[in-house]
PDB file of C-alpha atoms and ligand atoms in Angstrom:
ATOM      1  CA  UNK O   1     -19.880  11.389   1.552  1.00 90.00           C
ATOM      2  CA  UNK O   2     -21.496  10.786  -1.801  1.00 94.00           C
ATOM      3  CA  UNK O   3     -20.839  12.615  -4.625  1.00 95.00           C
ATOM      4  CA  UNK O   4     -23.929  12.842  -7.070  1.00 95.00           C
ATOM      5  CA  UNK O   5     -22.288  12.685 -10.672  1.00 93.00           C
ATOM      6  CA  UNK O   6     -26.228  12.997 -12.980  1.00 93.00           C
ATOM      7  CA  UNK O   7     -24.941  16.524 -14.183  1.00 93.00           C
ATOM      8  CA  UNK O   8     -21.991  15.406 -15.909  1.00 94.00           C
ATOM      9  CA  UNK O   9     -23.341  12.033 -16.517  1.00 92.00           C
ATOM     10  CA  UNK O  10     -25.801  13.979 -18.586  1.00 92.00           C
ATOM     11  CA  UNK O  11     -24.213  16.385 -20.799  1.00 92.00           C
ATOM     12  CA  UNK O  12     -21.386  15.688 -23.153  1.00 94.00           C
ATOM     13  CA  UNK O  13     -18.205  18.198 -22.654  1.00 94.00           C
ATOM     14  CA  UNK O  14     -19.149  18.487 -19.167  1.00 95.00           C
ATOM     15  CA  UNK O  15     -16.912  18.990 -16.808  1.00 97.00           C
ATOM     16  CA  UNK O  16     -17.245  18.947 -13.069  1.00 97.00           C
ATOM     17  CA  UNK O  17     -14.675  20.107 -10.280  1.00 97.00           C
ATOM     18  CA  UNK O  18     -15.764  18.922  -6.691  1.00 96.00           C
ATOM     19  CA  UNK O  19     -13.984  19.151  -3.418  1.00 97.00           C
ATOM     20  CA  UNK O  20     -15.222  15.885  -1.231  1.00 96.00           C
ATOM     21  CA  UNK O  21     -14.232  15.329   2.499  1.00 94.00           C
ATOM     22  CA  UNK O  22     -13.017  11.891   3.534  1.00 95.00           C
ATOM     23  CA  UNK O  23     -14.461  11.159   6.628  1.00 93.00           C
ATOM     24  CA  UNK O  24     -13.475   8.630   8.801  1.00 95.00           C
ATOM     25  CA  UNK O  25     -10.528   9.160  11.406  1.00 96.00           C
ATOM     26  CA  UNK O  26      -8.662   6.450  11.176  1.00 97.00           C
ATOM     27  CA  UNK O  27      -7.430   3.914   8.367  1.00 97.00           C
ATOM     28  CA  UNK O  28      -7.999   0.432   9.206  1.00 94.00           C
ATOM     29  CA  UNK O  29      -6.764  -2.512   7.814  1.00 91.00           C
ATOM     30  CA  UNK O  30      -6.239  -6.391   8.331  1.00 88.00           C
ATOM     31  CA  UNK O  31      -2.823  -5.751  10.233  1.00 85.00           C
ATOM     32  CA  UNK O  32      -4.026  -2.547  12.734  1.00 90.00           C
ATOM     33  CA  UNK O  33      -5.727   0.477  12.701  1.00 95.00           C
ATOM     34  CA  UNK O  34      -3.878   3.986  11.776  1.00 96.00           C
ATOM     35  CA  UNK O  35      -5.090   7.927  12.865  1.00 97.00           C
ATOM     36  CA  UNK O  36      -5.247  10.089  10.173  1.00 97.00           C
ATOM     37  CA  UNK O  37      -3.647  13.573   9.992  1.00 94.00           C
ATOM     38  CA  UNK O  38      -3.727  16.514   8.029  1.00 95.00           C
ATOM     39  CA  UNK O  39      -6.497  15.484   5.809  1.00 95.00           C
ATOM     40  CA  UNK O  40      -6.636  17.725   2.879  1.00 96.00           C
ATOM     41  CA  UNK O  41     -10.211  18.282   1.297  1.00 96.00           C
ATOM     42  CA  UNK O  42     -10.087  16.311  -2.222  1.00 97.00           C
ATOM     43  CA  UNK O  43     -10.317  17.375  -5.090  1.00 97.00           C
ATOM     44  CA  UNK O  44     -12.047  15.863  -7.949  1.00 97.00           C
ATOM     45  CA  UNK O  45     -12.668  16.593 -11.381  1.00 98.00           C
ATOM     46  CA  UNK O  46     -15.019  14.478 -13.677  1.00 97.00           C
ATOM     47  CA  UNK O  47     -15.127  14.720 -17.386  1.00 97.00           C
ATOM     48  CA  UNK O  48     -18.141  13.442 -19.765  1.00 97.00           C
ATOM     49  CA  UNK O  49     -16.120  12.514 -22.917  1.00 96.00           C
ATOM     50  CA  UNK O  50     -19.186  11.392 -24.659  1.00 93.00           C
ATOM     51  CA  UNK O  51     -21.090   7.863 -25.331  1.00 89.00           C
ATOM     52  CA  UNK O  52     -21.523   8.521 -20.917  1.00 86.00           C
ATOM     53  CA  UNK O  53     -17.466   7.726 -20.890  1.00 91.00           C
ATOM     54  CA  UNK O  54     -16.850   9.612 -17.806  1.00 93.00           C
ATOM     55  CA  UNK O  55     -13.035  10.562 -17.200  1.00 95.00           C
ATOM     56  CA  UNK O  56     -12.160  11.278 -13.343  1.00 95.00           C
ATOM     57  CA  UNK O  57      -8.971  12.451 -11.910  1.00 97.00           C
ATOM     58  CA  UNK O  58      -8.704  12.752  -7.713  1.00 97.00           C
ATOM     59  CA  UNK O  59      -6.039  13.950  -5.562  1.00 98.00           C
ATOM     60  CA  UNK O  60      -6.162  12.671  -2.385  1.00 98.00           C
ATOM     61  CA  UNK O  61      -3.728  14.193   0.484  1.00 98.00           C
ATOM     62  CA  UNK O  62      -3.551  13.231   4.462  1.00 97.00           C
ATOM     63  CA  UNK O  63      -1.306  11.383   6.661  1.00 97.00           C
ATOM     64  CA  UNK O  64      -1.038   8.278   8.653  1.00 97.00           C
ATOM     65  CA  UNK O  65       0.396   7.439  11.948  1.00 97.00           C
ATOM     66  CA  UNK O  66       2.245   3.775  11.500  1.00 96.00           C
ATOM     67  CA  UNK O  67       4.076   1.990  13.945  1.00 95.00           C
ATOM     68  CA  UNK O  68       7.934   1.142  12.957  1.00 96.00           C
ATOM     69  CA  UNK O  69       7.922  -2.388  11.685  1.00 93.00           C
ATOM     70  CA  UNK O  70      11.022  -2.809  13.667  1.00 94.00           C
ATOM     71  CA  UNK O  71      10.905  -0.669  17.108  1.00 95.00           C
ATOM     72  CA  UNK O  72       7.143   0.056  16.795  1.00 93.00           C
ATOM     73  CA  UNK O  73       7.512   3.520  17.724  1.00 95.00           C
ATOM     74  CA  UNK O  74       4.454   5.844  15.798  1.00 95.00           C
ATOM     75  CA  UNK O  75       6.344   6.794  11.957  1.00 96.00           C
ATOM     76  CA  UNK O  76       4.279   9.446  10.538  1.00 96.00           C
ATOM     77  CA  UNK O  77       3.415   8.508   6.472  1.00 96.00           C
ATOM     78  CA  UNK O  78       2.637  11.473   4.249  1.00 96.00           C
ATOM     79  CA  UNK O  79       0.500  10.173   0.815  1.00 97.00           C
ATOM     80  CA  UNK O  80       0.090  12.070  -2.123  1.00 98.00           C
ATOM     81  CA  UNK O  81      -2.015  10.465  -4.174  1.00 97.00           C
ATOM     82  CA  UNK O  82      -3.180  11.418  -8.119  1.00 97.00           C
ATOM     83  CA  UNK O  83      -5.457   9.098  -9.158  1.00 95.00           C
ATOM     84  CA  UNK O  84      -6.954   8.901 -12.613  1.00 94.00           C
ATOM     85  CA  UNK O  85      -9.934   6.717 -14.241  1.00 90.00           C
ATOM     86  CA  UNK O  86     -12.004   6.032 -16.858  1.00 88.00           C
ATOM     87  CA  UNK O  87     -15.842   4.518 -16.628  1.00 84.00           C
ATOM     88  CA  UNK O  88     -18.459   3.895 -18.807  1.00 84.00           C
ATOM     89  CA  UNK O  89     -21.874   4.622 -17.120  1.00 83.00           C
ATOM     90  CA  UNK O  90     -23.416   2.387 -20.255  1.00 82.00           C
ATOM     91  CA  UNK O  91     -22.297  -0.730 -18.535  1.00 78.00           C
ATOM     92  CA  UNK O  92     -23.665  -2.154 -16.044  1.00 76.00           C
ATOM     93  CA  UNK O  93     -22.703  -2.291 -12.309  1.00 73.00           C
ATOM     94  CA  UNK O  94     -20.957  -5.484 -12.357  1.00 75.00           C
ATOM     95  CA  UNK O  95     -19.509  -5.068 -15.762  1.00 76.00           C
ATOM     96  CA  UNK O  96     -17.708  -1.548 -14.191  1.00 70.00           C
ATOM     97  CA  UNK O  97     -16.352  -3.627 -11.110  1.00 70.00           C
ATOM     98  CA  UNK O  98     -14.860  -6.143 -13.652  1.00 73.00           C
ATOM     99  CA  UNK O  99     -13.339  -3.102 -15.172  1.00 70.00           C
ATOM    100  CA  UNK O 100     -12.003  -1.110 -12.687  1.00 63.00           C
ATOM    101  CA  UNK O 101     -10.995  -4.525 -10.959  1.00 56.00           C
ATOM    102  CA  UNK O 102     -11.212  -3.169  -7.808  1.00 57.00           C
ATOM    103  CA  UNK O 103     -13.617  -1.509  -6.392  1.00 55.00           C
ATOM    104  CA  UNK O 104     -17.343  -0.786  -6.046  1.00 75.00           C
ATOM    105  CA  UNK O 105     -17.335   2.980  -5.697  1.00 86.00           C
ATOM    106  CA  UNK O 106     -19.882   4.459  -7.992  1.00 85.00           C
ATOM    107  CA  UNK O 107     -23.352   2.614  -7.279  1.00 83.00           C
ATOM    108  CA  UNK O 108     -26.327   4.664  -9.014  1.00 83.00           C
ATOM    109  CA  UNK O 109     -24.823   7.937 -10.106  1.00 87.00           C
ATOM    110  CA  UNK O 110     -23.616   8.660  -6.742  1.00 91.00           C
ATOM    111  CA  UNK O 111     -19.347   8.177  -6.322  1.00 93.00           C
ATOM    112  CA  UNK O 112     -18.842   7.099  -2.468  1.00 93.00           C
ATOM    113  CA  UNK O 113     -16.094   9.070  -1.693  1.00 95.00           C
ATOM    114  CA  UNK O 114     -15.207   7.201   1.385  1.00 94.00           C
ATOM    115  CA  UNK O 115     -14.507   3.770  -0.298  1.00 91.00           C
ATOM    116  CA  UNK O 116     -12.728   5.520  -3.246  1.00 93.00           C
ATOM    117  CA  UNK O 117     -10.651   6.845  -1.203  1.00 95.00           C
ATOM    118  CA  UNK O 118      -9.788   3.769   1.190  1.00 94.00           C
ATOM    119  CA  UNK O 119      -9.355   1.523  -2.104  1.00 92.00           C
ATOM    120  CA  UNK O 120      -6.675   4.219  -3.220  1.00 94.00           C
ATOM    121  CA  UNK O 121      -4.732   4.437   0.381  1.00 95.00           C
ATOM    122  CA  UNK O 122      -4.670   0.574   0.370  1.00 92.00           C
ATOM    123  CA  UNK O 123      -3.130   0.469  -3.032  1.00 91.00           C
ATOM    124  CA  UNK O 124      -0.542   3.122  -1.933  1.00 94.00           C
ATOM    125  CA  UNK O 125       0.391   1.642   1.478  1.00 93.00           C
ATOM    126  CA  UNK O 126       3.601   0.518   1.776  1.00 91.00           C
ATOM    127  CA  UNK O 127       4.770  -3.059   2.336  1.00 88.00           C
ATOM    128  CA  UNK O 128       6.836  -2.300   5.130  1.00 91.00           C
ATOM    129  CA  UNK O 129       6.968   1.092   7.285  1.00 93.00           C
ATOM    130  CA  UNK O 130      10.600   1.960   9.268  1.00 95.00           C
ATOM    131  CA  UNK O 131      11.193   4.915  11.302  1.00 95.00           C
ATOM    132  CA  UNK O 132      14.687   5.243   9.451  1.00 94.00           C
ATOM    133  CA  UNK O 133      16.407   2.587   7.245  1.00 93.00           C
ATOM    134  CA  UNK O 134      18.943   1.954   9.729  1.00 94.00           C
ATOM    135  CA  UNK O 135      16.317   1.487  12.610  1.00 96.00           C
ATOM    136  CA  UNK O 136      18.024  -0.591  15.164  1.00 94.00           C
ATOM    137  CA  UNK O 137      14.691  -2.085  16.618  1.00 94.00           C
ATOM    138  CA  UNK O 138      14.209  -3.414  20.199  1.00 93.00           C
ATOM    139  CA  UNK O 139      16.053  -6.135  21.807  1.00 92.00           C
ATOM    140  CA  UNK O 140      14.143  -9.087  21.584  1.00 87.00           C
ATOM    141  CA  UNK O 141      15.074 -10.031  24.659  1.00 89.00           C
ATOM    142  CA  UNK O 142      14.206  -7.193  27.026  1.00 91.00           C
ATOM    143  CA  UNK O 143      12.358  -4.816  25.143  1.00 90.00           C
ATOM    144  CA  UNK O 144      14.847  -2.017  25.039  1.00 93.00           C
ATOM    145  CA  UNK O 145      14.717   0.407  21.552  1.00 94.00           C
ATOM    146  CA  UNK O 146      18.101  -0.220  21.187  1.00 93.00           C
ATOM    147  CA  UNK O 147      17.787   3.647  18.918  1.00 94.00           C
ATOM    148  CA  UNK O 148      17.795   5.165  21.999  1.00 93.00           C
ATOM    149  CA  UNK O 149      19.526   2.974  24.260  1.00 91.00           C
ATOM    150  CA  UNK O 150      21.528   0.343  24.790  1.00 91.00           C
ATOM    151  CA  UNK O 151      21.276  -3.479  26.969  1.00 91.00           C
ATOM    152  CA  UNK O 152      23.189  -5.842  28.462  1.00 88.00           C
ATOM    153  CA  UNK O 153      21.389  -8.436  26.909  1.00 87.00           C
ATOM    154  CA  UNK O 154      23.932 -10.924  25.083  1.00 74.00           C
ATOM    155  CA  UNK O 155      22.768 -11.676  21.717  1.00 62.00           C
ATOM    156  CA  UNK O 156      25.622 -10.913  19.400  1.00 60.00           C
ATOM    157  CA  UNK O 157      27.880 -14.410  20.384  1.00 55.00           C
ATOM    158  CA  UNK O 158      24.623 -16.259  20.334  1.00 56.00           C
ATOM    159  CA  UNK O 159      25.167 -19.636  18.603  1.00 59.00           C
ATOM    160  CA  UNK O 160      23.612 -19.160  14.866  1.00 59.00           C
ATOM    161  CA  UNK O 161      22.156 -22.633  15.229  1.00 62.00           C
ATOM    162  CA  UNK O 162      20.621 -21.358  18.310  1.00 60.00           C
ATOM    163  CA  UNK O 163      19.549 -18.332  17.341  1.00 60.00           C
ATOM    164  CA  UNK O 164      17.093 -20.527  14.603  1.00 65.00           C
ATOM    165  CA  UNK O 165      15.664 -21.780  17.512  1.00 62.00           C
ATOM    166  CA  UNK O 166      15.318 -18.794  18.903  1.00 61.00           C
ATOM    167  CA  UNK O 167      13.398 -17.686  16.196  1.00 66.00           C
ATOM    168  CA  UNK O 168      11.288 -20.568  15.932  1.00 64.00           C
ATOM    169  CA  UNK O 169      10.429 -20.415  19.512  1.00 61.00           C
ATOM    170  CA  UNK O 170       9.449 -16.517  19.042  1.00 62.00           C
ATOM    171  CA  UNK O 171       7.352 -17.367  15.795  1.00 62.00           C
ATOM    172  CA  UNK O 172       5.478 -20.105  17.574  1.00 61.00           C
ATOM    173  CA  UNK O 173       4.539 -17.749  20.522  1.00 52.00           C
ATOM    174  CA  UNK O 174       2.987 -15.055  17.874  1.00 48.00           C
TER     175      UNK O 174
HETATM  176 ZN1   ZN B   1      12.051   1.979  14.051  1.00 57.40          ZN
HETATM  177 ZN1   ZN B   2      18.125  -6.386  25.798  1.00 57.40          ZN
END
């Protein structure tokens, strides 16, 4: 969705509230792809604060569906996201990407909404997801999520020396 901004790019004191709809289903990154839930409409409001200095504030609610870093099992992640900034529709296209140092979401006078809003999830993911902090993972030897269940598997008196190995071994299968 593209939101055209020419009215408030054109009047000084102008302000503009919009409500934009994010549209695709699922977030998808380098490391997997996510489904999103509960996605809010968002809600924008643009400012001309003279000399075409355009002030923008967006809030930006859904959720995403992450599997547990450790046991993999689906960890639902709620974002609430304000997100403020400040462009100057004097300057050129590639003088407002150096700028904003991110992203290339207004093109034109038209804001893409969709790559706004993926630039602003991305910045807001977090480095590591866990169902609970003291998420006791699977057993990497037979699979079992050792939250809800226990093994037989023997890998407490493991050698520490070994155990490296171990690890190596697993790392070099990846
Ligand atoms: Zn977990
Ligand atoms: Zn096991």
């Amino acid at each position: 969705m593209q939101i055209n901004l020419s009215e408030v790019i054109s009047s000084e004191g102008k302000v503009m509230q919009v409500e934009a709809v994010y549209e695709p289903e699922t977030f998808q990154t380098a490391a997997g792809e996510y489904p999103i839930f509960d996605k809010k409409p968002i809600y924008f409001e643009f400012v001309n604060l003279g000399e075409k200095k355009i002030s923008m504030k967006a809030v930006i609610e859904l959720a995403l569906i992450i599997p547990c870093d450790r046991c993999l099992e689906d960890v639902r992640k709620d974002f609430h996201i304000e997100a403020e900034r400040e462009f100057n529709m004097n300057e050129t296209e590639a003088q407002r990407i150096e700028a904003l140092d991110e992203m290339n979401f207004i093109s034109g006078s038209n804001l893409d909404v969709d790559s706004f809003v993926y630039g602003e999830i991305l910045l807001n993911l977090p480095m590591k997801i866990l169902c609970s902090e003291d998420c006791k993972g699977i057993c990497n030897r037979c699979g079992t999520n050792l939250n809800h269940g226990t093994c037989d598997c023997d890998t407490r008196s493991l050698d520490p020396r070994m155990a490296k190995i171990l690890d190596v071994f697993k790392n070099s299968n990846k």
